[in-house]
Coordinates of C-alpha atoms and ligand atoms in Angstrom, one line a residue:
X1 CA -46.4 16.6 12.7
X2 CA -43.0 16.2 11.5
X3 CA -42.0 12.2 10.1
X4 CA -39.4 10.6 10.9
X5 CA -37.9 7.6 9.1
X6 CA -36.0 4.9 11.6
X7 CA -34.2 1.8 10.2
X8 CA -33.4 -0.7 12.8
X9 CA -36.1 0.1 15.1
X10 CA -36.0 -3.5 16.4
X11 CA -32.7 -3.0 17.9
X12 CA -31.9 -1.6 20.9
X13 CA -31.0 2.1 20.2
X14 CA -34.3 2.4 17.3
X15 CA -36.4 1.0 20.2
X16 CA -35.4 3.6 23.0
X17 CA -35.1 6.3 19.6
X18 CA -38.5 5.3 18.8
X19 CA -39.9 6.0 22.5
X20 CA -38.5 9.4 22.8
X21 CA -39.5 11.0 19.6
X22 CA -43.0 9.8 19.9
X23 CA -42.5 11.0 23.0
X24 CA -41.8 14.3 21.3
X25 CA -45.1 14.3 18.7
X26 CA -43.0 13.1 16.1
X27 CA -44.7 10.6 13.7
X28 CA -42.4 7.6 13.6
X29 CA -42.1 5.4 10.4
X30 CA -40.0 1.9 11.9
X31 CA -38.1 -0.2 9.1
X32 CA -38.5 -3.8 10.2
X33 CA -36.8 -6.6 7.7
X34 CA -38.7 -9.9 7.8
X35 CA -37.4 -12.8 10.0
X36 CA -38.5 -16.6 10.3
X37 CA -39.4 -15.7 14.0
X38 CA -40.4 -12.6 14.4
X39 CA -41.1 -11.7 18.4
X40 CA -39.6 -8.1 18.1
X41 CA -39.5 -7.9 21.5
X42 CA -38.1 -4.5 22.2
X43 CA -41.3 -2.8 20.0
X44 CA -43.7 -4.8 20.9
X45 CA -45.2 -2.0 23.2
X46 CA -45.2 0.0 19.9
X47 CA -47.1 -2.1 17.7
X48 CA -50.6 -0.4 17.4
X49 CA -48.9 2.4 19.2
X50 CA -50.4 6.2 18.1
X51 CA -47.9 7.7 15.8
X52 CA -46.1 4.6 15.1
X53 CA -45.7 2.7 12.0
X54 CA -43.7 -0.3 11.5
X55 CA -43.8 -1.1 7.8
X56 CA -41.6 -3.9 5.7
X57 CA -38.4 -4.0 4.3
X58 CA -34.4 -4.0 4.1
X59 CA -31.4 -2.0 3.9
X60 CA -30.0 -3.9 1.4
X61 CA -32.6 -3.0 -1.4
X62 CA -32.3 0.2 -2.6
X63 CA -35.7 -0.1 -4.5
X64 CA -37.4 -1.0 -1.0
X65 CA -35.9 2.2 0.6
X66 CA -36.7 4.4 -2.3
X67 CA -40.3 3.2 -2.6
X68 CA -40.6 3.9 1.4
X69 CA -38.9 7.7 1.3
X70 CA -41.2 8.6 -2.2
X71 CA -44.5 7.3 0.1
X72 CA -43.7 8.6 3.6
X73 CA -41.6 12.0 2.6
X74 CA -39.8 12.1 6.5
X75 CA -37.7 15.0 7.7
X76 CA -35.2 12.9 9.5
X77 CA -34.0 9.8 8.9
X78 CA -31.8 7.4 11.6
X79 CA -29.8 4.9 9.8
X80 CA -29.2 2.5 12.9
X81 CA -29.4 -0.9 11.2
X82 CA -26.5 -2.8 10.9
X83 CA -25.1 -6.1 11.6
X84 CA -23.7 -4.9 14.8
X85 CA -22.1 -8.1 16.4
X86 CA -18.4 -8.0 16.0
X87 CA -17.6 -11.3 16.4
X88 CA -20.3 -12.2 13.8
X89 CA -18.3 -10.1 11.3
X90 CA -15.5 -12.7 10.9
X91 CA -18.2 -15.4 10.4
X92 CA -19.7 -13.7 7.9
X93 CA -17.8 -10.7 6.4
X94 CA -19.3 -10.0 3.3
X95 CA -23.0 -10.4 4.7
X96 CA -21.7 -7.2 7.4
X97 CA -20.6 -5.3 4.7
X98 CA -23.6 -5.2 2.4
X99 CA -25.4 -4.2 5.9
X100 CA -23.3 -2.3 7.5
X101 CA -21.2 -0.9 4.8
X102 CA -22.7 -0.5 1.7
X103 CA -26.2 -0.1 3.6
X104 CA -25.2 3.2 4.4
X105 CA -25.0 3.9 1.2
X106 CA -28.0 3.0 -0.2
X107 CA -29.5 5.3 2.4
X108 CA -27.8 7.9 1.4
X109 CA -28.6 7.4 -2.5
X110 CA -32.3 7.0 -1.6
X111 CA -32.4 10.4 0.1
X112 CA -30.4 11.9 -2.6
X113 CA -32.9 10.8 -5.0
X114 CA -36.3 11.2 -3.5
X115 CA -35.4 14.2 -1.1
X116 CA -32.0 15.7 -0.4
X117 CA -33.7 17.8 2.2
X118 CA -34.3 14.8 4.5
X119 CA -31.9 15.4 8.2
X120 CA -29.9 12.2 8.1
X121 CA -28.4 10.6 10.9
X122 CA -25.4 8.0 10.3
X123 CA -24.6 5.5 13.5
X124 CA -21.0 5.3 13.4
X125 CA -18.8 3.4 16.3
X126 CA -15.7 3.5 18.3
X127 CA -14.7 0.3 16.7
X128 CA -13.4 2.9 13.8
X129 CA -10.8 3.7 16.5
X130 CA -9.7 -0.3 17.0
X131 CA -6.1 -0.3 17.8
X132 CA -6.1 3.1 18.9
X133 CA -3.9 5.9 17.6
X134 CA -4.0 8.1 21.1
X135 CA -6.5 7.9 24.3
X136 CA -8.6 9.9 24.9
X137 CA -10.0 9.2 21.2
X138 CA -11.9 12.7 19.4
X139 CA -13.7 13.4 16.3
X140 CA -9.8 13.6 15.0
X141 CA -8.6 10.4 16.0
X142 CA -7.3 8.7 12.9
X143 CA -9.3 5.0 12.4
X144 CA -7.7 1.5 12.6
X145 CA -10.2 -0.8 12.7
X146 CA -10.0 -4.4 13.8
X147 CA -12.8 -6.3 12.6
X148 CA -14.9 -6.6 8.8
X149 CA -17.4 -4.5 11.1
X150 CA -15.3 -1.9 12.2
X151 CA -13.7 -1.5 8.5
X152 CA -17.8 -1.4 7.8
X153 CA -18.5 1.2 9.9
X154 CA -15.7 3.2 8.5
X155 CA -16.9 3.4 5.4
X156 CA -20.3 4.0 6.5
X157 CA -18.7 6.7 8.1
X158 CA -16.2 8.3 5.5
X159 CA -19.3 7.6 2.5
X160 CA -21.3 10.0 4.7
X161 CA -19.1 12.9 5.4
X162 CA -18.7 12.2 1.2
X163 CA -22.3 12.8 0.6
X164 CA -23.0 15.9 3.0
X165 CA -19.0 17.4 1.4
X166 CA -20.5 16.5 -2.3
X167 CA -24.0 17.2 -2.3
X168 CA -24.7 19.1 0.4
X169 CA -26.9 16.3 2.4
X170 CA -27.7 16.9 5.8
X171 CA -25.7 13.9 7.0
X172 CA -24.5 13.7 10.7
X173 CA -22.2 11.0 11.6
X174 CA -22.2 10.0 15.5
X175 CA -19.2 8.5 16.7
X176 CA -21.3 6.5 19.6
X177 CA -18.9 4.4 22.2
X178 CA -20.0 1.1 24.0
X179 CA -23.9 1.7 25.2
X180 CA -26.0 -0.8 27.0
X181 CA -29.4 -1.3 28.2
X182 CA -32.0 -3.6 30.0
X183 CA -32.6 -4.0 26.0
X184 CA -29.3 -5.3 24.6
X185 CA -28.6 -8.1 22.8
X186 CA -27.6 -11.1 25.0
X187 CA -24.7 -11.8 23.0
X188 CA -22.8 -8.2 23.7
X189 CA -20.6 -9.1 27.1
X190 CA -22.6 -6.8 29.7
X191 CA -26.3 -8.0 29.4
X192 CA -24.4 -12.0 28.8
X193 CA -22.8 -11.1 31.8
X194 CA -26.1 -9.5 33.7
X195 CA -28.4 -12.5 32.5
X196 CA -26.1 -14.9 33.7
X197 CA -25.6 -13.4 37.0
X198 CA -29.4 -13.4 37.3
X199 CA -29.4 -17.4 36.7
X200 CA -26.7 -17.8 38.7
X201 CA -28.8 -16.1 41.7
X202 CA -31.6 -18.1 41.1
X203 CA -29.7 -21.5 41.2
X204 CA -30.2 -22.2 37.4
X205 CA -26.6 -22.2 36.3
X206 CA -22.8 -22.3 38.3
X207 CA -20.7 -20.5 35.7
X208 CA -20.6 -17.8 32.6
X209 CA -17.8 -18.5 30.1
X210 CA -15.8 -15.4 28.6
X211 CA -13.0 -14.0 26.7
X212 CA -10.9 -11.3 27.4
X213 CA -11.4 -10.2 30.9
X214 CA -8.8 -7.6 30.1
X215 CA -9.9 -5.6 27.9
X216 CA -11.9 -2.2 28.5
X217 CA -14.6 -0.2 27.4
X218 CA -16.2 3.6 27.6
X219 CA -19.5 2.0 28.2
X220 CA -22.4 4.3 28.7
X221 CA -26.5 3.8 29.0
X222 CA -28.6 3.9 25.8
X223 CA -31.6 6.1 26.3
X224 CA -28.5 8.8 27.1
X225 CA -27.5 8.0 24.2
X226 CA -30.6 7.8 21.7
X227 CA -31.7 11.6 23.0
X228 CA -27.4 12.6 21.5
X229 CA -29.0 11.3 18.2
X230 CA -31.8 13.4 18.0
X231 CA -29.8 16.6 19.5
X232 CA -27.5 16.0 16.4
X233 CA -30.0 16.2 13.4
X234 CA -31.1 19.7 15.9
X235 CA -28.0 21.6 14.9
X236 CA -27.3 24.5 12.3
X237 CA -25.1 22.0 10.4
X238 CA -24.1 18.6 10.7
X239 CA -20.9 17.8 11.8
X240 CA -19.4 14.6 13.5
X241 CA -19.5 13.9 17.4
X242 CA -18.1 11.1 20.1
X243 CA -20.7 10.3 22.4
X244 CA -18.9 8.6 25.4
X245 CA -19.0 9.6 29.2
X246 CA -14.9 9.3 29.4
X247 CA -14.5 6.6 31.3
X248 CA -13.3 3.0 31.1
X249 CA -13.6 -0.1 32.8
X250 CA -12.7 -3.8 32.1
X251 CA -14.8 -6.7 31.6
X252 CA -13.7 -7.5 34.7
X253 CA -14.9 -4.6 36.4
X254 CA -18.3 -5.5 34.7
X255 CA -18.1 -9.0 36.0
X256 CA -17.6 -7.9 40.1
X257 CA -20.4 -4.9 39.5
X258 CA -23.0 -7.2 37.8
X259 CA -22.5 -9.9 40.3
X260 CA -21.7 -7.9 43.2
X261 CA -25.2 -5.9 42.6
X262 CA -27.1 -9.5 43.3
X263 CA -24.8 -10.2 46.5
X264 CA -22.7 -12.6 44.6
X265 CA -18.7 -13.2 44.3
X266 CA -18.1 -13.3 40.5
X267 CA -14.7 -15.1 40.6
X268 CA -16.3 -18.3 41.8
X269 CA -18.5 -17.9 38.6
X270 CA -16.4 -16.8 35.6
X271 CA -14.8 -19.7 33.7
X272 CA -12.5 -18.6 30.2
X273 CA -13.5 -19.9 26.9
X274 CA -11.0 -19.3 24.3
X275 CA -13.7 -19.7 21.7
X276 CA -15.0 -16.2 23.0
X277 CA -11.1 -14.5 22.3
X278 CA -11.7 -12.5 18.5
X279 CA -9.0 -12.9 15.6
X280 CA -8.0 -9.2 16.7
X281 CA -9.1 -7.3 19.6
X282 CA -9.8 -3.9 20.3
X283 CA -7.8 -3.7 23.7
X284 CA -9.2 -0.5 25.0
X285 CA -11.4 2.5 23.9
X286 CA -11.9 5.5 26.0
X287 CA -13.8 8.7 24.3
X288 CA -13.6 12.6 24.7
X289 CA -17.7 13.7 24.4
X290 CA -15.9 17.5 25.2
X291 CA -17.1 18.6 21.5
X292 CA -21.0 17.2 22.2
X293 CA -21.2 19.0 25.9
X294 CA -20.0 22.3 24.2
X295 CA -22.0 21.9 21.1
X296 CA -25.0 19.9 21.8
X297 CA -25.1 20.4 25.5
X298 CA -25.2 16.5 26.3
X299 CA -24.3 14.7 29.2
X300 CA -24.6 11.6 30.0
X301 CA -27.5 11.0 32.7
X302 CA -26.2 7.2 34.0
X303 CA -23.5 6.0 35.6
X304 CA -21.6 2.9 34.7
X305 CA -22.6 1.0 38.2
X306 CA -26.1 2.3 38.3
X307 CA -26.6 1.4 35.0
X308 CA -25.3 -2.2 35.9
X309 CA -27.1 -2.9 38.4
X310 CA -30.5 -1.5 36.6
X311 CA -29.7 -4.4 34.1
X312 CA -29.2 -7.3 36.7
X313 CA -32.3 -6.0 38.6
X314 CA -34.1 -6.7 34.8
X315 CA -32.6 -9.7 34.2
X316 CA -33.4 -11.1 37.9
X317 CA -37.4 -10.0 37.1
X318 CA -37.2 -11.9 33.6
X319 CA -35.9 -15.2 35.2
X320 CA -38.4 -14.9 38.1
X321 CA -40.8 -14.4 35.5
X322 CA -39.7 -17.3 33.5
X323 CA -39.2 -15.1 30.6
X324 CA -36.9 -16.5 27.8
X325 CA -37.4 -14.6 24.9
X326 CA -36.2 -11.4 25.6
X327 CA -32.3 -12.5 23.9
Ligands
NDP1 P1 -28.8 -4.0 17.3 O1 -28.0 -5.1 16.9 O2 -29.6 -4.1 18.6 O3 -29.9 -3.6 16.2 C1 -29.6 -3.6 14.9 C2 -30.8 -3.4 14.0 O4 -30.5 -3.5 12.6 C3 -31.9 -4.4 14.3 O5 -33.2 -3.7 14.3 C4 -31.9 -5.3 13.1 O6 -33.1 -6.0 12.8 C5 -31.5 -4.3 12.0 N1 -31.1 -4.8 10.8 C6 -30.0 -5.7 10.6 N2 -29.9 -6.0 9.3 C7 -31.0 -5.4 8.6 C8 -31.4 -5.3 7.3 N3 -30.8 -5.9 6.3 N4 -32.5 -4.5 7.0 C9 -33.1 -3.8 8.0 N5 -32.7 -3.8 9.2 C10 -31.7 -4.6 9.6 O7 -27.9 -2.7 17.4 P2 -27.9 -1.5 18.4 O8 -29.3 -1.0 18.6 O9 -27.1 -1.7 19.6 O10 -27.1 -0.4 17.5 C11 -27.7 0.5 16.6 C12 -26.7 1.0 15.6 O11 -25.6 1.6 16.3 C13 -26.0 -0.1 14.8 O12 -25.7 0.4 13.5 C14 -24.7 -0.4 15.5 O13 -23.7 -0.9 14.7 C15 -24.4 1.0 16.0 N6 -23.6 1.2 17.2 C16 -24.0 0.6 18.3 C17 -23.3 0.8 19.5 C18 -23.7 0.1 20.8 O14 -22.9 0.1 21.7 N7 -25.0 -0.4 20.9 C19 -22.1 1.7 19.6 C20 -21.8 2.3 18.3 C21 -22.5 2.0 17.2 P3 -33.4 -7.4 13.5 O15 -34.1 -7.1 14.8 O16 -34.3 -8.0 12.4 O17 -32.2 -8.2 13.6
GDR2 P1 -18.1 -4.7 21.2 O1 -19.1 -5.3 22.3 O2 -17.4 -5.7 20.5 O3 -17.2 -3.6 21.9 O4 -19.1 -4.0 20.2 P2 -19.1 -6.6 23.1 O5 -20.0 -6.4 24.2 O6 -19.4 -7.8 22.2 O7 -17.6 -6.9 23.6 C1 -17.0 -5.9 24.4 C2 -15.6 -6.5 24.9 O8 -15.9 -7.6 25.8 C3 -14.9 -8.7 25.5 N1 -15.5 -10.0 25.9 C4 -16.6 -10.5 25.4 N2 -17.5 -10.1 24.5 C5 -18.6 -10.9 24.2 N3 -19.5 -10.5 23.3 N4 -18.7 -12.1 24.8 C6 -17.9 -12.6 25.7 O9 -18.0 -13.7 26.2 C7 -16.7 -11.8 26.0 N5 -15.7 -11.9 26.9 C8 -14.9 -10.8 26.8 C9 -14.8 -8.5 23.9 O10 -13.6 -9.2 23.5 C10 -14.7 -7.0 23.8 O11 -13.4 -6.6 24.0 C11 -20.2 -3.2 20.6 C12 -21.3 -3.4 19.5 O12 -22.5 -2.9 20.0 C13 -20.9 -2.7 18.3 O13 -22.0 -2.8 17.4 C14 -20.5 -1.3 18.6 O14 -20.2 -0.6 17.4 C15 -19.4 -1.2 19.6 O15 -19.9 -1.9 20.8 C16 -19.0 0.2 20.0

């Protein structure tokens, strides 16, 4: 049974990563950093779980991850950790970069050292692309990030492509736009936005307070875009791919389809904070997935309004339920 090695398994992309390749027979080996309250929720069906092992650790200790690789000897490896909140990243800059950056790079060193056959996969990010150099973006967009994560990510990205060009590593980099879930974070704008909608239904709150209405995003649905991962570390080679389904909308758009899906008017509900405006925003992103349909054969399976609505529907069950941990 082939092993395979995920760091951030308690996020929302190593959960759904974690479910399909045990779904597959792999034997799945889940990083998981300590934490003062640790409820995990998104794993917590895979705790005990056949095949699954969540074992201790962190990113930024490149003893830890050397240790781990040396006892478990995987075949793949999914670098998904990160500090992965953008806004976050102005807060604490330097903290995001020794996750998100230089992270990588530990990684990348552990493999080298213990087992430079081991298929690694990299979780780069449209926020590379920032203030966009030309829409649709490719794999050969030129970067300009706008945020101490996004100038993370890049180097993430570029000390990657470094260590398959130099030492031969298989090291795929995914250039993964906007994805969302019934499992994401309730601080990213379309589960705040689906939670509070929910609430709202329910008579527990009048408003939602947000930032920029205007901008837009290529925002997709996660287990799509989990099973890209896995196609990825599949190939001949690795190489670098946009996942995306190629279209936008604004978090406007969001607003009237997440409210609209529980029979409610979202203007009478959406108040502007300027609190939740960023230092510099990334206006619009928009991606080309034309190189992963031809190469890896993948398409994405769920629409921007289904998938919408599928989180609303969840966040309407957790509030009936009186479910308040699942943030
Ligand atoms: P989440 O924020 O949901 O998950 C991040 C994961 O990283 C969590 O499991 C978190 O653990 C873990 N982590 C953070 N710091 C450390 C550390 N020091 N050591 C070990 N683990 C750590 O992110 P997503 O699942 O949404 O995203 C997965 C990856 O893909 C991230 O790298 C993100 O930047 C990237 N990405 C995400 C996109 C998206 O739209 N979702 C798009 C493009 C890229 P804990 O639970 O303890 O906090
Ligand atoms: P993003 O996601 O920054 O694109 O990063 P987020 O959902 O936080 O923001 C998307 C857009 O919505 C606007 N916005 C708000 N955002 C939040 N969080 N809260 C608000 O109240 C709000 N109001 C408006 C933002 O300004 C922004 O334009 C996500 C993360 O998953 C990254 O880790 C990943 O790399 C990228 O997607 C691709």
């Amino acid at each position: 049974m082939d092993r395979v090695f995920i760091t951030g398994v308690t996020g929302q992309d190593g959960s759904y990563l974690a479910d399909l390749l045990l779904s597959e027979g792999l034997e799945v080996f889940g990083l998981v950093r300590r934490k003062a309250d640790a409820t995990n929720w998104r794993i917590r069906h895979l705790d005990g779980a056949e095949g699954c092992h969540l074992i201790d650790g962190d990113l930024t200790d490149l003893s830890c991850l050397t240790r781990l690789l040396t006892e478990i000897r995987p075949r793949y490896l999914f670098n998904l950790a990160a500090q992965s909140f953008v806004p976050f990243s102005w807060d604490a800059p330097l903290a995001t970069a020794e996750v998100t950056a230089t992270g990588v790079l530990n990684v990348l060193e552990a493999v080298r050292n213990v087992d430079p056959g081991i298929r690694v996969y990299q979780a780069s990010s449209s926020e590379m692309f920032g203030k966009v150099r030309e829409t649709p973006q490719t794999e050969e967009t030129p970067f300009y990030p706008r945020s101490p994560y996004g100038v993370s990510k890049c180097f993430g990205h570029y000390i990657t492509v470094n260590y398959r060009e130099s030492y031969g590593l298989f090291a795929a980099s995914g250039i993964l736009f906007n994805h969302e879930s019934e499992r994401r974070g309730l601080a990213f704008v379309t589960r705040k936005v689906t939670y509070a909608a929910a609430r709202i239904k329910r008579g527990l709150q009048d408003k939602v307070a947000l930032g920029n209405l205007d901008s837009a995003r290529d925002w997709g649905y996660a287990p799509d875009y989990v099973r890209a991962m896995w196609l990825m570390l599949n190939q001949d080679a690795p190489e670098d791919y946009v996942i995306a389904t190629g279209v936008n909308h604004t978090v406007r758009e969001l607003c009237e389809a997440a409210f609209g899906a529980l029979d409610l008017d979202w203007s009478k509900h959406i108040e502007i904070d300027e609190r939740f405006l960023r230092p510099a925003e990334v206006n619009t992103l928009l991606g080309n997935p034309a190189k992963a349909k031809l190469q890896l054969g993948w398409e994405p399976a769920t629409g921007f309004a289904q998938m919408i609505a599928k989180m609303a529907a969840a966040d309407l069950k957790r509030v009936d339920a009186g479910i308040t941990w699942e943030i």
